[in-house]
């Protein structure tokens, strides 16, 4: 009995971390957009899903998985750039609720567009890696090659983004444009372009997450809804400003939800996210991982 | 029209105006077809929810996506109560749903009113997502994913006797719910018209526009925001209750993200923060299928294709985006703009 429980706990830890990794990735993409344009992209999950449909649907027509993945990410990036230019740019300087409402409307449009173009395919999107747990001398080792792929992909993307923002000139410019747009403009930084680039980067990352979520699953327009909510909670608890906070909170939420799912009830899991958010934000309204910022009058 | 009335005239006048407008609406239901009656009934119920959302977003600046969740609470309260007390008058269902909507609003408001902008919108979105799975799982109480059914709101005999002819009963049974919904909506609108002009209403606008100034003149920020949230949730509960009474059923799938987006769309299209905007939003809801079929005809889309089936979501989402970007004050704002243009 003891070993059974231990193996169940271990399975939950690995499964939770794998889910958490994807949640963290989307949370990170939300933070990138928030940092560059101070918009919370409510359509992030749906946009990623749209791009996933464009690219990954071709797998069913015999195209290579990796080629489709690349195609999806490129589609996501284009969609992100266009969205920033067309929907977000006219709203800079408008009241806070305008971009919120517009992005919620966009979320509705995209989900309806996906459902209207692609009939829900009941075949699963095949995974390039096996989802069957490793076996060793009759014992199951709780990890599948797919989980390795998932976690490795997320780790690579996170490291690449960290390097981009910390080590390159472009990353420095992006941070400057977000932090002090007026000063950056005076110093010759093309702020407008960099904001668009922030969106392109973010939706690219979001699409990657959507592809990973959908791999080994049925492609459905609402695949990302639950995950997006978890990711938002992670980003908010982390403080929306902090990439590291978003990642840590994302992993924590993945673990929490997995344990609640396994030991308590499936239906409580979404509510547990709300509770985590409430507790997190009551402790520190500005997020657990940001320095205190006072609002000026 | 309603808005200028509520701005210039005292409570007594608002009462008369509400009674007159309500009587006109009731009179109109007598000449409508049964189909139009039931469409209008849905619109009246929805306008209550839209008004509550409009109050929250327009007057206190808190963007909530949780009102579909509060509607679900009202809708289930009504269904459960009506099934246990089949003979109790519907006023009890409506009252209980409103109170429970308000109470759950209070619980969510405790954390929600500390949050601003996107944080609040995201938290209420998460709440919206959590309601349906909970309803599906609490099978013994809510009937699981199949939902609950209650008796239809059939016309009492004295009302049916007003009609004659072969399909008198059909007409009476379609019009009675519409008239009930209109009266309930009139009460809700009257209360809100007074609230707009009340001390709380003014305080709320000040909190929205300038927190520091509000605090300096002695407004309790937390209490004011919480009150706004609770009233909005109570209106959603009342509207949800009315929806259950009208449709005779409640299912968890009805009250999801799509409904939250639809509510937001109807409110923005009508005009944020106005009484007439909520009426217009309700009317648009009533005739949304007609609007979509017009789009169908104009674009030549086959309504039975997958594209046609999802056209409603696309049309209303696009309308929401366009209105917010080009005319954020909605049709009401457009109306007052045209009036000014004519006067000039």
XYZ file of C-alpha atoms in Angstrom:
641
model
C 0.000 0.000 0.000
C 2.808 2.361 0.949
C 4.617 1.793 -2.318
C 1.356 2.226 -4.217
C 0.789 5.613 -2.617
C 4.393 6.600 -3.182
C 4.181 5.723 -6.856
C 0.888 7.598 -7.156
C 2.465 10.662 -5.575
C 5.495 10.386 -7.856
C 3.258 10.078 -10.918
C 1.400 13.181 -9.837
C 4.623 15.085 -9.331
C 5.888 14.263 -12.818
C 2.503 14.788 -14.452
C 1.960 18.013 -12.542
C 5.369 19.346 -13.513
C 4.722 18.506 -17.165
C 1.378 20.352 -17.128
C 2.954 23.084 -15.054
C 5.687 23.527 -17.642
C 3.123 24.308 -20.327
C 1.171 26.571 -17.980
C 4.435 28.348 -17.177
C 5.179 28.806 -20.868
C 1.847 30.510 -21.537
C 2.186 32.542 -18.359
C 5.579 33.660 -19.626
C 4.067 34.664 -22.965
C 1.428 36.713 -21.109
C 4.153 38.438 -19.128
C 6.045 39.340 -22.323
C 2.945 41.055 -23.756
C 2.136 42.697 -20.454
C 5.644 44.075 -20.099
C 5.741 45.478 -23.604
C 2.230 46.916 -23.997
C 0.429 46.630 -20.638
C -2.347 44.606 -22.206
C -3.465 41.297 -20.800
C -4.085 39.188 -23.869
C -7.249 37.264 -23.108
C -7.137 35.754 -26.601
C -3.631 34.316 -26.107
C -4.853 30.729 -25.746
C -7.284 31.004 -28.635
C -4.717 32.655 -30.923
C -2.277 29.847 -30.206
C -5.010 27.331 -30.906
C -5.875 28.995 -34.214
C -2.253 28.807 -35.323
C -2.124 25.195 -34.146
C -5.130 24.373 -36.307
C -3.528 26.034 -39.334
C -0.265 24.161 -38.957
C -0.982 20.887 -37.215
C -4.036 20.024 -39.292
C -1.587 19.320 -42.110
C -0.228 16.381 -40.092
C -3.452 14.610 -41.048
C -2.547 15.254 -44.685
C 0.778 13.493 -44.281
C 3.068 16.422 -43.525
C 5.959 16.017 -41.101
C 5.185 16.886 -37.430
C 8.152 19.233 -37.067
C 7.411 21.079 -40.290
C 3.842 21.588 -39.100
C 5.102 22.786 -35.741
C 7.266 25.373 -37.469
C 4.360 26.431 -39.669
C 2.116 26.807 -36.620
C 4.586 28.981 -34.767
C 5.133 31.206 -37.803
C 1.354 31.567 -38.226
C 1.041 32.447 -34.556
C 3.743 35.083 -34.856
C 2.118 36.695 -37.885
C -1.253 36.679 -36.136
C 0.300 38.289 -33.054
C 2.006 41.023 -35.044
C -1.127 41.835 -37.026
C -3.239 41.854 -33.857
C -0.952 44.358 -32.177
C -0.944 46.645 -35.208
C -4.675 46.500 -35.949
C -6.425 45.950 -32.616
C -4.070 47.126 -29.893
C -2.176 50.067 -31.316
C -5.263 52.310 -31.730
C -6.083 51.721 -28.075
C -2.891 53.013 -26.460
C -3.777 55.823 -24.075
C -7.440 54.794 -23.962
C -9.106 53.711 -20.690
C -7.877 50.450 -19.255
C -11.098 48.576 -19.983
C -10.996 49.172 -23.764
C -8.188 46.723 -24.592
C -9.624 44.225 -22.102
C -13.014 44.270 -23.803
C -11.505 44.190 -27.299
C -9.338 41.159 -26.500
C -12.282 39.340 -24.945
C -14.250 40.021 -28.127
C -11.304 38.745 -30.156
C -11.261 35.579 -28.044
C -14.915 34.988 -28.979
C -14.253 35.665 -32.665
C -11.258 33.333 -32.898
C -12.988 30.436 -31.160
C -15.984 30.837 -33.468
C -13.738 31.121 -36.544
C -11.844 27.947 -35.609
C -15.094 26.066 -35.043
C -16.475 27.313 -38.343
C -13.468 26.414 -40.500
C -12.424 23.080 -39.052
C -14.955 20.472 -38.111
C -13.834 18.930 -34.849
C -11.538 16.119 -35.823
C -12.061 13.049 -33.711
C -8.671 11.593 -34.555
C -5.886 12.442 -32.158
C -2.959 14.540 -33.227
C -0.186 11.920 -33.249
C 2.745 12.544 -30.960
C 6.305 12.268 -32.278
C 7.288 10.672 -28.971
C 5.665 7.786 -27.184
C 3.291 8.673 -24.390
C 3.717 5.269 -22.773
C 5.619 5.261 -19.494
C 9.092 3.746 -19.470
C 9.257 0.222 -18.100
C 12.238 -1.147 -16.235
C 12.300 -4.758 -15.038
C 8.545 -4.832 -14.652
C 8.338 -1.496 -12.822
C 6.767 1.553 -14.392
C 8.999 4.596 -14.203
C 6.250 7.235 -14.329
C 7.849 9.233 -17.120
C 7.227 8.927 -20.815
C 9.406 10.152 -23.670
C 6.635 12.638 -24.420
C 6.956 14.205 -20.965
C 10.694 14.602 -21.575
C 9.954 16.275 -24.899
C 7.421 18.585 -23.261
C 9.709 19.672 -20.449
C 12.785 19.950 -22.679
C 10.958 22.118 -25.207
C 9.709 24.442 -22.496
C 13.177 24.656 -20.923
C 14.800 25.507 -24.269
C 12.268 28.241 -25.014
C 12.561 29.741 -21.535
C 16.360 29.810 -21.730
C 16.265 31.295 -25.234
C 13.938 34.071 -24.092
C 16.002 34.766 -20.998
C 19.114 35.055 -23.203
C 17.300 37.308 -25.649
C 16.211 39.746 -22.956
C 19.387 39.608 -20.848
C 22.218 39.214 -23.316
C 21.312 40.786 -26.629
C 21.097 44.348 -27.798
C 17.591 43.741 -29.126
C 16.448 42.449 -25.741
C 17.908 45.499 -24.038
C 16.039 47.759 -26.464
C 12.797 45.870 -25.853
C 13.178 46.271 -22.117
C 13.968 49.957 -22.526
C 10.963 50.497 -24.808
C 8.670 48.890 -22.249
C 10.138 50.659 -19.255
C 10.501 54.202 -20.609
C 9.010 54.557 -24.104
C 9.566 58.320 -24.322
C 13.212 58.220 -23.277
C 13.891 55.247 -25.536
C 12.336 57.095 -28.461
C 14.637 60.055 -27.819
C 17.600 57.725 -27.795
C 16.667 56.392 -31.210
C 14.900 53.164 -30.280
C 12.054 52.290 -32.659
C 9.567 51.764 -29.844
C 6.541 50.975 -32.042
C 8.391 48.185 -33.833
C 9.613 46.685 -30.595
C 6.111 46.584 -29.141
C 4.964 44.651 -32.199
C 7.981 42.399 -31.818
C 6.949 41.746 -28.213
C 3.569 40.529 -29.436
C 5.125 38.432 -32.206
C 7.457 36.774 -29.722
C 4.679 36.197 -27.231
C 2.193 34.618 -29.630
C 4.983 32.491 -31.038
C 5.638 31.119 -27.561
C 1.893 30.788 -26.920
C 1.490 28.794 -30.133
C 4.301 26.463 -29.181
C 2.483 25.817 -25.915
C -0.798 25.216 -27.750
C 0.894 22.677 -30.063
C 2.375 20.840 -27.079
C -0.986 20.822 -25.284
C -2.748 19.486 -28.378
C -0.183 16.805 -29.209
C -1.636 13.407 -28.421
C -5.063 15.045 -28.017
C -8.067 15.750 -30.161
C -7.708 19.148 -31.832
C -10.541 21.261 -30.419
C -11.021 25.060 -30.423
C -11.395 25.124 -26.652
C -8.282 23.020 -25.882
C -6.557 26.013 -24.362
C -9.405 27.526 -22.318
C -8.654 25.805 -19.023
C -4.899 26.038 -19.479
C -5.153 29.721 -20.329
C -7.027 30.397 -17.099
C -4.357 28.529 -15.117
C -1.671 30.464 -16.964
C -3.368 33.761 -16.232
C -3.536 32.809 -12.560
C 0.155 31.923 -12.628
C 1.070 35.188 -14.327
C -1.078 37.198 -11.916
C 0.216 35.469 -8.807
C 3.728 35.987 -10.131
C 2.895 39.645 -10.587
C 2.499 40.007 -14.409
C 5.835 41.848 -14.435
C 8.072 38.983 -13.492
C 9.031 36.239 -15.991
C 10.653 34.156 -13.269
C 7.603 34.569 -11.039
C 5.329 33.425 -13.856
C 7.405 30.281 -14.408
C 7.605 29.322 -10.742
C 3.917 30.022 -10.197
C 3.056 28.094 -13.378
C 4.875 24.988 -12.152
C 3.271 25.339 -8.716
C -0.216 25.596 -10.193
C 0.377 22.614 -12.459
C 1.365 20.553 -9.403
C -1.509 21.813 -7.236
C -4.146 21.095 -9.847
C -2.722 17.658 -10.588
C -2.865 16.638 -6.920
C -6.373 18.001 -6.447
C -7.472 16.247 -9.624
C -6.060 12.937 -8.453
C -6.855 12.968 -4.750
C -10.036 15.010 -4.574
C -12.190 15.762 -7.578
C -11.931 16.873 -11.179
C -14.553 19.560 -10.755
C -12.765 21.268 -7.879
C -9.572 21.802 -9.922
C -10.757 24.971 -11.731
C -12.042 26.394 -8.451
C -8.732 25.630 -6.748
C -7.084 27.941 -9.277
C -9.385 30.765 -8.220
C -8.563 30.077 -4.581
C -4.815 30.065 -5.261
C -5.222 33.395 -7.047
C -7.264 34.894 -4.233
C -4.811 33.800 -1.550
C -1.788 34.843 -3.615
C -3.145 38.279 -4.394
C -4.420 38.862 -0.859
C -0.939 38.226 0.472
C 0.683 40.525 -2.042
C -1.700 42.379 -4.367
C 1.166 43.376 -6.641
C 2.262 39.751 -7.090
C 4.585 37.510 -5.160
C 7.643 38.173 -7.254
C 7.582 41.882 -7.984
C 9.122 44.623 -5.966
C 6.605 46.899 -4.330
C 5.431 49.601 -6.710
C 3.475 52.479 -5.284
C 0.878 54.063 -7.521
C 1.308 57.796 -7.858
C -1.576 60.238 -7.698
C -34.697 58.969 -22.926
C -34.573 57.063 -19.675
C -31.231 58.539 -18.795
C -32.255 62.171 -19.131
C -35.370 61.389 -17.127
C -33.340 59.879 -14.343
C -30.940 62.787 -14.347
C -33.396 65.633 -14.157
C -36.412 64.442 -12.268
C -37.123 63.201 -8.741
C -38.035 59.706 -7.661
C -41.772 60.297 -8.039
C -41.306 61.188 -11.661
C -39.136 58.133 -12.244
C -41.861 55.984 -10.742
C -44.475 57.433 -13.095
C -42.116 57.101 -16.058
C -41.395 53.474 -15.211
C -45.102 52.643 -14.838
C -45.980 54.343 -18.130
C -43.139 52.701 -20.087
C -43.923 49.340 -18.526
C -47.612 49.740 -19.459
C -46.639 50.594 -23.040
C -44.413 47.518 -23.219
C -47.201 45.343 -21.812
C -49.666 46.791 -24.306
C -47.277 45.972 -27.137
C -47.100 42.318 -26.066
C -50.859 42.050 -26.713
C -50.444 42.716 -30.409
C -47.304 40.637 -30.945
C -47.264 37.072 -32.228
C -46.552 34.308 -29.676
C -43.078 33.933 -31.196
C -42.250 37.600 -30.727
C -43.649 37.444 -27.202
C -41.235 34.727 -26.198
C -38.337 36.508 -27.867
C -39.211 39.666 -25.953
C -39.432 37.695 -22.712
C -35.838 36.478 -23.139
C -34.723 40.008 -23.984
C -36.395 41.438 -20.871
C -34.697 38.836 -18.668
C -31.357 39.468 -20.340
C -31.693 43.252 -20.035
C -31.752 42.847 -16.235
C -28.377 41.095 -16.322
C -26.989 43.603 -18.823
C -28.097 46.458 -16.571
C -26.297 44.912 -13.608
C -23.130 44.477 -15.674
C -23.461 47.988 -17.060
C -23.669 49.362 -13.529
C -20.545 47.482 -12.526
C -18.423 48.249 -15.579
C -19.802 51.671 -16.511
C -20.174 53.150 -13.060
C -17.435 51.525 -11.050
C -14.979 50.658 -13.820
C -14.614 47.052 -12.668
C -14.585 44.690 -15.660
C -16.188 41.429 -14.609
C -16.577 38.273 -16.668
C -18.186 36.478 -13.738
C -21.775 37.553 -14.258
C -22.577 34.446 -16.274
C -21.520 32.529 -13.155
C -23.891 34.538 -10.958
C -26.629 33.956 -13.528
C -25.996 30.239 -13.152
C -26.375 30.543 -9.385
C -29.697 32.353 -9.800
C -30.849 29.904 -12.454
C -30.074 26.849 -10.315
C -31.572 28.407 -7.185
C -34.831 28.897 -9.027
C -34.859 25.400 -10.491
C -34.065 23.726 -7.168
C -36.556 25.835 -5.220
C -39.308 25.397 -7.798
C -38.816 21.625 -7.799
C -39.061 21.385 -4.016
C -41.920 23.842 -3.608
C -43.964 23.387 -6.741
C -46.845 25.494 -5.464
C -44.838 28.448 -4.167
C -45.384 31.651 -6.155
C -42.566 32.603 -8.538
C -41.901 35.774 -6.585
C -40.142 33.573 -4.029
C -37.948 32.008 -6.692
C -37.046 35.440 -7.992
C -36.389 36.797 -4.502
C -34.247 33.846 -3.398
C -32.209 33.875 -6.609
C -31.545 37.584 -6.285
C -30.439 37.204 -2.678
C -28.230 34.182 -3.387
C -26.738 35.943 -6.411
C -25.943 38.904 -4.177
C -24.501 36.740 -1.416
C -22.214 34.871 -3.806
C -21.292 38.246 -5.284
C -20.305 39.370 -1.801
C -18.085 36.323 -1.320
C -16.331 36.918 -4.640
C -16.174 40.667 -3.981
C -14.023 40.188 -0.887
C -10.965 39.441 -3.034
C -12.282 40.923 -6.293
C -12.628 44.506 -5.142
C -8.974 44.573 -4.155
C -8.006 43.879 -7.750
C -7.983 46.229 -10.657
C -8.376 46.082 -14.415
C -7.009 42.927 -16.000
C -6.480 41.160 -12.660
C -10.176 41.474 -11.861
C -11.259 40.478 -15.356
C -9.016 37.423 -15.229
C -10.147 36.372 -11.775
C -13.817 36.614 -12.662
C -13.068 34.737 -15.888
C -11.575 31.939 -13.799
C -14.708 31.991 -11.630
C -16.863 31.729 -14.757
C -14.911 28.645 -15.800
C -15.231 27.036 -12.380
C -19.035 27.192 -12.179
C -20.006 24.721 -14.896
C -17.752 21.834 -13.718
C -19.021 22.343 -10.163
C -22.620 22.226 -11.355
C -21.925 19.079 -13.370
C -20.248 17.394 -10.414
C -22.870 18.212 -7.748
C -25.245 15.796 -9.438
C -27.635 15.254 -6.533
C -28.328 18.971 -6.295
C -28.064 20.171 -9.876
C -28.902 17.129 -11.989
C -25.362 16.944 -13.414
C -24.717 17.733 -17.061
C -28.357 17.046 -17.978
C -29.488 19.936 -15.802
C -32.875 20.429 -14.174
C -36.358 20.915 -15.529
C -39.236 22.826 -13.977
C -42.840 23.441 -14.937
C -43.397 26.038 -17.604
C -44.635 29.428 -16.558
C -48.158 28.869 -17.867
C -50.702 31.629 -17.909
C -53.249 31.719 -15.058
C -56.848 31.195 -16.140
C -57.946 34.792 -15.620
C -55.209 35.873 -18.030
C -56.041 33.193 -20.583
C -59.689 34.297 -20.495
C -58.640 37.647 -21.943
C -58.007 35.906 -25.226
C -60.412 34.241 -27.603
C -60.074 32.253 -30.784
C -58.641 28.891 -31.648
C -55.080 29.486 -30.444
C -56.001 31.628 -27.447
C -54.165 29.359 -25.056
C -51.003 29.380 -27.169
C -51.014 33.167 -27.242
C -51.772 33.457 -23.514
C -49.043 30.985 -22.569
C -46.511 32.857 -24.693
C -47.526 36.315 -23.557
C -47.856 35.654 -19.826
C -44.132 34.892 -19.316
C -43.235 37.926 -21.435
C -45.443 40.172 -19.313
C -44.009 38.740 -16.092
C -40.486 39.315 -17.401
C -41.319 42.882 -18.419
C -42.770 43.706 -14.988
C -39.748 42.186 -13.225
C -37.419 44.116 -15.525
C -39.367 47.335 -14.887
C -38.891 46.926 -11.133
C -35.175 46.252 -11.648
C -34.793 49.271 -13.927
C -36.691 51.539 -11.534
C -34.420 50.539 -8.681
C -31.329 51.087 -10.815
C -32.541 54.473 -12.091
C -32.714 55.613 -8.482
C -29.377 54.022 -7.684
C -27.730 55.935 -10.537
C -28.835 59.198 -8.946
C -28.182 58.152 -5.379
C -25.298 59.022 -3.093
C -23.844 55.570 -3.763
C -24.030 56.106 -7.516
C -22.199 59.408 -7.319
C -19.640 57.979 -4.900
C -19.033 55.072 -7.259
C -18.303 57.326 -10.205
C -15.867 59.300 -8.111
C -14.138 56.085 -7.015
C -13.856 55.098 -10.671
C -12.459 58.433 -11.815
C -10.283 59.427 -8.894
C -9.702 57.163 -5.929
C -7.727 59.691 -3.955
C -10.344 62.412 -4.324
C -12.997 59.910 -3.281
C -11.086 58.971 -0.169
C -10.511 62.624 0.671
C -14.226 63.397 0.640
C -14.849 60.454 2.914
C -15.927 57.680 0.539
C -15.053 54.203 1.766
C -13.460 52.709 -1.364
C -13.691 49.093 -0.334
C -17.302 49.300 0.809
C -18.442 51.205 -2.278
C -16.768 48.803 -4.697
C -18.130 45.797 -2.819
C -21.648 47.219 -2.899
C -21.390 47.740 -6.663
C -20.220 44.161 -7.119
C -22.967 42.723 -4.905
C -25.736 44.628 -6.690
C -24.392 43.566 -10.070
C -24.308 39.930 -8.960
C -27.831 40.188 -7.536
C -29.084 41.499 -10.898
C -27.350 38.588 -12.632
C -29.004 36.189 -10.175
C -32.409 37.717 -10.869
C -31.853 37.533 -14.626
C -30.674 33.918 -14.380
C -33.758 33.048 -12.343
C -35.961 34.632 -15.011
C -34.145 32.656 -17.718
C -34.908 29.392 -15.915
C -38.559 30.345 -15.449
C -38.851 31.226 -19.148
C -37.108 28.194 -20.591
C -38.365 25.722 -17.974
C -34.879 24.264 -17.664
C -31.317 24.957 -16.666
C -28.175 23.299 -18.031
C -24.579 23.982 -16.947
C -23.391 24.456 -20.541
C -25.560 27.570 -20.918
C -23.582 29.527 -18.379
C -20.051 29.506 -19.684
C -17.528 31.824 -21.245
C -19.650 32.309 -24.379
C -22.459 33.821 -22.338
C -20.047 36.133 -20.509
C -18.751 37.383 -23.851
C -22.305 37.782 -25.166
C -23.289 39.803 -22.090
C -20.328 42.081 -22.577
C -21.152 42.481 -26.269
C -24.806 43.349 -25.663
C -23.861 45.849 -22.971
C -21.224 47.563 -25.119
C -23.490 47.617 -28.194
C -26.299 49.253 -26.235
C -24.123 51.729 -24.397
C -22.093 51.241 -21.230
C -23.549 52.632 -18.026
C -26.987 53.680 -19.291
C -30.516 52.419 -18.689
C -31.535 52.750 -22.328
C -28.355 50.941 -23.346
C -29.453 47.937 -21.297
C -32.898 48.011 -22.940
C -31.285 48.122 -26.390
C -28.936 45.287 -25.409
C -31.918 43.199 -24.326
C -33.748 43.913 -27.586
C -30.665 42.939 -29.598
C -30.581 39.675 -27.645
C -34.264 39.086 -28.463
C -33.650 39.470 -32.157
C -30.072 38.200 -32.351
C -31.114 35.211 -34.454
C -32.870 37.544 -36.885
C -29.755 39.714 -37.093
C -27.643 36.660 -37.836
C -30.041 35.439 -40.503
C -29.878 38.860 -42.163
C -26.086 38.534 -42.226
C -26.643 35.045 -43.598
C -28.762 36.383 -46.461
C -26.443 39.282 -47.254
C -23.293 37.159 -47.311
C -24.985 34.135 -48.850
C -23.655 31.790 -46.177
C -25.508 28.521 -45.857
C -26.943 28.610 -42.307
C -26.730 24.826 -41.945
C -23.011 24.654 -42.775
C -20.423 24.640 -39.973
C -19.573 28.212 -40.898
C -23.220 29.244 -40.678
C -23.604 27.555 -37.307
C -20.782 29.624 -35.846
C -21.708 32.844 -37.583
C -23.416 34.216 -34.468
C -20.215 34.089 -32.421
C -18.243 35.741 -35.226
C -20.807 38.480 -35.917
C -21.214 39.459 -32.280
C -17.504 39.264 -31.507
C -16.703 41.504 -34.474
C -19.491 43.903 -33.449
C -18.038 44.069 -29.928
C -14.547 44.852 -31.218
C -15.742 47.425 -33.761
C -18.010 49.191 -31.268
C -15.289 49.340 -28.647
C -12.771 50.716 -31.108
C -14.914 53.121 -33.094
C -17.871 54.095 -30.898
C -17.160 53.026 -27.313
C -20.384 54.598 -26.080
C -22.486 52.241 -28.168
C -25.833 52.906 -29.824
C -26.889 55.269 -27.034
C -23.771 57.331 -27.652
C -24.470 57.259 -31.383
C -28.023 58.484 -30.690
C -26.900 61.454 -28.615
C -24.225 62.245 -31.209
C -26.876 62.343 -33.960
C -29.120 64.512 -31.767
C -26.357 67.020 -31.291
C -25.681 66.980 -35.019
C -29.325 67.769 -35.800
C -29.508 70.570 -33.229
C -26.440 72.324 -34.559
